[in-house]
Amino acid sequence: KEASAWSTDPQFVTSSRKIVGYAGGIKPANVAKVARDTMKACEKSGGKEFWIDMESGVRSKVISASGKGGGGGEEDVFDLSKCYQCIDTICELGLIKQPSGL
């Protein structure tokens, strides 16, 4: 379910839920919208914290000489530059302070 629909979903918004989160399809291009929507849903549920989980959205395909099985081809790798983009966006939203060294 889209994060923007959470605030009206009676199964989602309950008085007992204090920390909310979202996973699935999050990447640098949409992390700001997801964070804003998740923050709104968190506030409506009475919470002050939320989490987001991203995996495929911070991965990239690279051409590899070895590849899986040693035959070459594309390889799926964790992409730190995409992670840094997400961190920068979350910092720009004022949700966290920029970590030192980034």
Tab-separated table of N, CA and C in Angstrom:
chain	number	residue	atom	x	y	z
A	1	LYS	N	0.844	-1.176	0.000
A	1	LYS	CA	0.000	0.000	0.000
A	1	LYS	C	0.885	1.234	0.000
A	2	GLU	N	0.518	2.228	-0.793
A	2	GLU	CA	1.276	3.487	-0.861
A	2	GLU	C	1.323	4.147	0.520
A	3	ALA	N	2.457	4.704	0.858
A	3	ALA	CA	2.604	5.371	2.149
A	3	ALA	C	1.605	6.513	2.298
A	4	SER	N	1.259	7.189	1.199
A	4	SER	CA	0.338	8.327	1.270
A	4	SER	C	-1.068	7.902	1.691
A	5	ALA	N	-1.415	6.624	1.562
A	5	ALA	CA	-2.744	6.143	1.948
A	5	ALA	C	-2.793	5.671	3.399
A	6	TRP	N	-1.662	5.604	4.064
A	6	TRP	CA	-1.628	5.077	5.425
A	6	TRP	C	-2.498	5.845	6.388
A	7	SER	N	-2.464	7.164	6.312
A	7	SER	CA	-3.137	7.963	7.331
A	7	SER	C	-4.644	7.750	7.346
A	8	THR	N	-5.222	7.176	6.286
A	8	THR	CA	-6.657	6.932	6.266
A	8	THR	C	-6.994	5.451	6.397
A	9	ASP	N	-6.010	4.606	6.540
A	9	ASP	CA	-6.215	3.170	6.642
A	9	ASP	C	-6.443	2.791	8.104
A	10	PRO	N	-7.679	2.353	8.459
A	10	PRO	CA	-7.952	2.035	9.874
A	10	PRO	C	-7.128	0.877	10.406
A	11	GLN	N	-6.636	0.002	9.520
A	11	GLN	CA	-5.789	-1.095	9.979
A	11	GLN	C	-4.390	-0.611	10.320
A	12	PHE	N	-4.013	0.511	9.762
A	12	PHE	CA	-2.673	1.034	10.004
A	12	PHE	C	-2.627	1.953	11.210
A	13	VAL	N	-3.545	2.906	11.271
A	13	VAL	CA	-3.510	3.920	12.323
A	13	VAL	C	-4.252	3.388	13.543
A	14	THR	N	-3.509	3.070	14.580
A	14	THR	CA	-4.091	2.607	15.833
A	14	THR	C	-3.415	3.331	16.975
A	15	SER	N	-4.090	3.366	18.097
A	15	SER	CA	-3.511	4.073	19.245
A	15	SER	C	-2.345	3.303	19.857
A	16	SER	N	-2.221	2.027	19.546
A	16	SER	CA	-1.137	1.241	20.145
A	16	SER	C	0.152	1.294	19.334
A	17	ARG	N	0.094	1.746	18.096
A	17	ARG	CA	1.283	1.758	17.248
A	17	ARG	C	2.030	3.075	17.443
A	18	LYS	N	3.276	2.993	17.851
A	18	LYS	CA	4.047	4.210	18.120
A	18	LYS	C	5.210	4.407	17.161
A	19	ILE	N	5.764	3.339	16.630
A	19	ILE	CA	6.838	3.449	15.653
A	19	ILE	C	6.324	2.806	14.368
A	20	VAL	N	6.407	3.532	13.285
A	20	VAL	CA	5.937	3.007	12.014
A	20	VAL	C	7.093	2.961	11.033
A	21	GLY	N	6.909	2.203	9.984
A	21	GLY	CA	7.957	2.104	8.993
A	21	GLY	C	7.413	1.760	7.634
A	22	TYR	N	8.286	1.815	6.661
A	22	TYR	CA	7.905	1.542	5.288
A	22	TYR	C	9.061	0.865	4.591
A	23	ALA	N	8.748	-0.119	3.789
A	23	ALA	CA	9.761	-0.816	3.000
A	23	ALA	C	9.170	-1.128	1.639
A	24	GLY	N	10.006	-1.147	0.650
A	24	GLY	CA	9.577	-1.538	-0.681
A	24	GLY	C	9.618	-0.402	-1.681
A	25	GLY	N	10.490	-0.509	-2.632
A	25	GLY	CA	10.555	0.454	-3.722
A	25	GLY	C	11.183	1.794	-3.379
A	26	ILE	N	11.825	1.901	-2.226
A	26	ILE	CA	12.433	3.176	-1.829
A	26	ILE	C	13.810	3.293	-2.486
A	27	LYS	N	14.066	4.461	-3.061
A	27	LYS	CA	15.346	4.737	-3.724
A	27	LYS	C	15.618	6.229	-3.612
A	28	PRO	N	16.799	6.682	-4.005
A	28	PRO	CA	17.114	8.108	-3.875
A	28	PRO	C	16.066	9.031	-4.511
A	29	ALA	N	15.474	8.618	-5.613
A	29	ALA	CA	14.521	9.479	-6.323
A	29	ALA	C	13.205	9.694	-5.568
A	30	ASN	N	12.846	8.784	-4.653
A	30	ASN	CA	11.567	8.939	-3.957
A	30	ASN	C	11.679	8.926	-2.434
A	31	VAL	N	12.895	8.896	-1.907
A	31	VAL	CA	13.050	8.789	-0.456
A	31	VAL	C	12.461	10.003	0.278
A	32	ALA	N	12.500	11.188	-0.317
A	32	ALA	CA	11.936	12.371	0.352
A	32	ALA	C	10.420	12.223	0.511
A	33	LYS	N	9.737	11.809	-0.544
A	33	LYS	CA	8.282	11.629	-0.474
A	33	LYS	C	7.918	10.530	0.517
A	34	VAL	N	8.637	9.415	0.454
A	34	VAL	CA	8.372	8.310	1.382
A	34	VAL	C	8.590	8.767	2.828
A	35	ALA	N	9.672	9.502	3.071
A	35	ALA	CA	9.954	9.978	4.433
A	35	ALA	C	8.865	10.928	4.912
A	36	ARG	N	8.429	11.842	4.047
A	36	ARG	CA	7.350	12.769	4.447
A	36	ARG	C	6.058	12.015	4.727
A	37	ASP	N	5.679	11.093	3.850
A	37	ASP	CA	4.455	10.317	4.050
A	37	ASP	C	4.533	9.455	5.307
A	38	THR	N	5.688	8.834	5.523
A	38	THR	CA	5.874	7.989	6.706
A	38	THR	C	5.818	8.828	7.971
A	39	MET	N	6.406	10.026	7.929
A	39	MET	CA	6.366	10.918	9.077
A	39	MET	C	4.919	11.307	9.405
A	40	LYS	N	4.122	11.614	8.394
A	40	LYS	CA	2.706	11.960	8.618
A	40	LYS	C	1.949	10.793	9.241
A	41	ALA	N	2.171	9.584	8.710
A	41	ALA	CA	1.501	8.410	9.256
A	41	ALA	C	1.933	8.159	10.694
A	42	CYS	N	3.193	8.356	10.975
A	42	CYS	CA	3.709	8.184	12.331
A	42	CYS	C	3.040	9.164	13.280
A	43	GLU	N	2.951	10.426	12.872
A	43	GLU	CA	2.320	11.442	13.706
A	43	GLU	C	0.852	11.106	13.965
A	44	LYS	N	0.132	10.612	12.950
A	44	LYS	CA	-1.280	10.270	13.111
A	44	LYS	C	-1.474	9.084	14.034
A	45	SER	N	-0.477	8.217	14.133
A	45	SER	CA	-0.596	7.065	15.020
A	45	SER	C	-0.110	7.376	16.431
A	46	GLY	N	0.304	8.618	16.651
A	46	GLY	CA	0.759	9.018	17.981
A	46	GLY	C	2.229	8.762	18.225
A	47	GLY	N	2.951	8.393	17.203
A	47	GLY	CA	4.369	8.090	17.359
A	47	GLY	C	5.254	9.279	17.071
A	48	LYS	N	6.514	9.112	17.405
A	48	LYS	CA	7.505	10.165	17.163
A	48	LYS	C	8.680	9.657	16.359
A	49	GLU	N	8.708	8.373	16.090
A	49	GLU	CA	9.824	7.783	15.360
A	49	GLU	C	9.289	6.956	14.209
A	50	PHE	N	10.097	6.846	13.155
A	50	PHE	CA	9.754	5.949	12.072
A	50	PHE	C	11.033	5.411	11.461
A	51	TRP	N	10.884	4.363	10.713
A	51	TRP	CA	12.010	3.766	10.019
A	51	TRP	C	11.634	3.561	8.563
A	52	ILE	N	12.635	3.518	7.724
A	52	ILE	CA	12.450	3.113	6.340
A	52	ILE	C	13.494	2.049	6.035
A	53	ASP	N	13.124	1.110	5.219
A	53	ASP	CA	14.003	-0.001	4.872
A	53	ASP	C	14.149	-0.018	3.361
A	54	MET	N	15.353	0.045	2.897
A	54	MET	CA	15.579	-0.034	1.457
A	54	MET	C	16.707	-1.006	1.174
A	55	GLU	N	16.514	-1.784	0.149
A	55	GLU	CA	17.547	-2.729	-0.247
A	55	GLU	C	17.803	-2.595	-1.739
A	56	SER	N	16.849	-2.974	-2.564
A	56	SER	CA	17.089	-2.930	-4.008
A	56	SER	C	17.272	-1.507	-4.516
A	57	GLY	N	16.683	-0.528	-3.830
A	57	GLY	CA	16.806	0.862	-4.252
A	57	GLY	C	18.179	1.465	-4.046
A	58	VAL	N	19.026	0.793	-3.292
A	58	VAL	CA	20.390	1.272	-3.079
A	58	VAL	C	21.404	0.253	-3.613
A	59	ARG	N	20.989	-0.448	-4.644
A	59	ARG	CA	21.864	-1.390	-5.324
A	59	ARG	C	21.984	-0.973	-6.780
A	60	SER	N	23.052	-1.373	-7.424
A	60	SER	CA	23.275	-1.077	-8.837
A	60	SER	C	23.785	-2.321	-9.546
A	61	LYS	N	23.543	-2.355	-10.833
A	61	LYS	CA	24.088	-3.424	-11.687
A	61	LYS	C	25.397	-2.912	-12.272
A	62	VAL	N	26.426	-3.710	-12.188
A	62	VAL	CA	27.720	-3.355	-12.773
A	62	VAL	C	28.181	-4.500	-13.666
A	63	ILE	N	28.964	-4.143	-14.665
A	63	ILE	CA	29.555	-5.150	-15.543
A	63	ILE	C	30.774	-5.723	-14.831
A	64	SER	N	30.817	-7.008	-14.744
A	64	SER	CA	31.902	-7.669	-14.025
A	64	SER	C	32.631	-8.640	-14.944
A	65	ALA	N	33.939	-8.643	-14.833
A	65	ALA	CA	34.734	-9.591	-15.618
A	65	ALA	C	34.539	-11.008	-15.104
A	66	SER	N	34.346	-11.126	-13.774
A	66	SER	CA	34.203	-12.458	-13.201
A	66	SER	C	32.737	-12.876	-13.124
A	67	GLY	N	31.866	-12.003	-12.615
A	67	GLY	CA	30.441	-12.317	-12.505
A	67	GLY	C	30.191	-13.552	-11.671
A	68	LYS	N	28.942	-13.947	-11.607
A	68	LYS	CA	28.596	-15.160	-10.867
A	68	LYS	C	29.063	-16.374	-11.653
A	69	GLY	N	29.705	-17.265	-10.991
A	69	GLY	CA	30.200	-18.464	-11.642
A	69	GLY	C	31.441	-18.245	-12.489
A	70	GLY	N	32.015	-17.043	-12.440
A	70	GLY	CA	33.248	-16.771	-13.146
A	70	GLY	C	33.092	-16.491	-14.632
A	71	GLY	N	31.861	-16.423	-15.136
A	71	GLY	CA	31.668	-16.249	-16.565
A	71	GLY	C	31.496	-14.818	-17.029
A	72	GLY	N	31.566	-13.854	-16.155
A	72	GLY	CA	31.386	-12.457	-16.537
A	72	GLY	C	29.916	-12.086	-16.596
A	73	GLY	N	29.655	-10.820	-16.890
A	73	GLY	CA	28.276	-10.348	-16.992
A	73	GLY	C	27.947	-9.308	-15.941
A	74	GLU	N	26.657	-9.132	-15.687
A	74	GLU	CA	26.209	-8.142	-14.704
A	74	GLU	C	26.281	-8.701	-13.294
A	75	GLU	N	26.578	-7.813	-12.377
A	75	GLU	CA	26.620	-8.175	-10.969
A	75	GLU	C	25.846	-7.117	-10.190
A	76	ASP	N	25.047	-7.555	-9.237
A	76	ASP	CA	24.246	-6.667	-8.397
A	76	ASP	C	25.083	-6.301	-7.164
A	77	VAL	N	25.348	-4.989	-6.970
A	77	VAL	CA	26.206	-4.565	-5.861
A	77	VAL	C	25.536	-3.477	-5.027
A	78	PHE	N	25.868	-3.452	-3.757
A	78	PHE	CA	25.446	-2.400	-2.842
A	78	PHE	C	26.134	-1.113	-3.272
A	79	ASP	N	25.363	-0.028	-3.439
A	79	ASP	CA	25.885	1.216	-4.010
A	79	ASP	C	25.920	2.312	-2.939
A	80	LEU	N	27.100	2.563	-2.398
A	80	LEU	CA	27.230	3.571	-1.343
A	80	LEU	C	26.852	4.969	-1.814
A	81	SER	N	27.070	5.285	-3.081
A	81	SER	CA	26.693	6.620	-3.560
A	81	SER	C	25.184	6.828	-3.461
A	82	LYS	N	24.397	5.786	-3.697
A	82	LYS	CA	22.939	5.893	-3.537
A	82	LYS	C	22.581	6.060	-2.060
A	83	CYS	N	23.309	5.374	-1.186
A	83	CYS	CA	23.076	5.535	0.260
A	83	CYS	C	23.365	6.971	0.690
A	84	TYR	N	24.480	7.524	0.214
A	84	TYR	CA	24.827	8.912	0.552
A	84	TYR	C	23.775	9.886	0.040
A	85	GLN	N	23.223	9.629	-1.155
A	85	GLN	CA	22.161	10.488	-1.676
A	85	GLN	C	20.949	10.465	-0.741
A	86	CYS	N	20.596	9.289	-0.251
A	86	CYS	CA	19.452	9.165	0.663
A	86	CYS	C	19.728	9.867	1.986
A	87	ILE	N	20.928	9.711	2.500
A	87	ILE	CA	21.297	10.387	3.752
A	87	ILE	C	21.212	11.899	3.572
A	88	ASP	N	21.747	12.402	2.470
A	88	ASP	CA	21.692	13.849	2.197
A	88	ASP	C	20.248	14.340	2.136
A	89	THR	N	19.379	13.584	1.477
A	89	THR	CA	17.972	13.977	1.363
A	89	THR	C	17.301	14.017	2.728
A	90	ILE	N	17.524	13.004	3.535
A	90	ILE	CA	16.917	12.955	4.876
A	90	ILE	C	17.440	14.105	5.733
A	91	CYS	N	18.708	14.446	5.581
A	91	CYS	CA	19.280	15.589	6.308
A	91	CYS	C	18.656	16.893	5.831
A	92	GLU	N	18.463	17.037	4.522
A	92	GLU	CA	17.849	18.241	3.972
A	92	GLU	C	16.423	18.430	4.473
A	93	LEU	N	15.730	17.325	4.756
A	93	LEU	CA	14.382	17.397	5.320
A	93	LEU	C	14.405	17.774	6.806
A	94	GLY	N	15.599	17.776	7.395
A	94	GLY	CA	15.727	18.135	8.801
A	94	GLY	C	15.404	17.001	9.756
A	95	LEU	N	15.387	15.779	9.252
A	95	LEU	CA	15.031	14.637	10.102
A	95	LEU	C	16.202	14.113	10.909
A	96	ILE	N	17.404	14.287	10.369
A	96	ILE	CA	18.626	13.937	11.109
A	96	ILE	C	19.673	14.980	10.779
A	97	LYS	N	20.705	15.041	11.620
A	97	LYS	CA	21.845	15.911	11.338
A	97	LYS	C	22.804	15.172	10.423
A	98	GLN	N	23.485	15.921	9.587
A	98	GLN	CA	24.455	15.321	8.678
A	98	GLN	C	25.535	14.616	9.496
A	99	PRO	N	25.722	13.317	9.285
A	99	PRO	CA	26.783	12.615	10.010
A	99	PRO	C	28.157	13.199	9.662
A	100	SER	N	29.023	13.275	10.647
A	100	SER	CA	30.364	13.797	10.374
A	100	SER	C	31.094	12.832	9.446
A	101	GLY	N	31.864	13.399	8.559
A	101	GLY	CA	32.627	12.592	7.640
A	101	GLY	C	31.917	12.255	6.349
A	102	LEU	N	30.660	12.679	6.203
A	102	LEU	CA	29.940	12.379	4.942
A	102	LEU	C	29.770	13.636	4.143
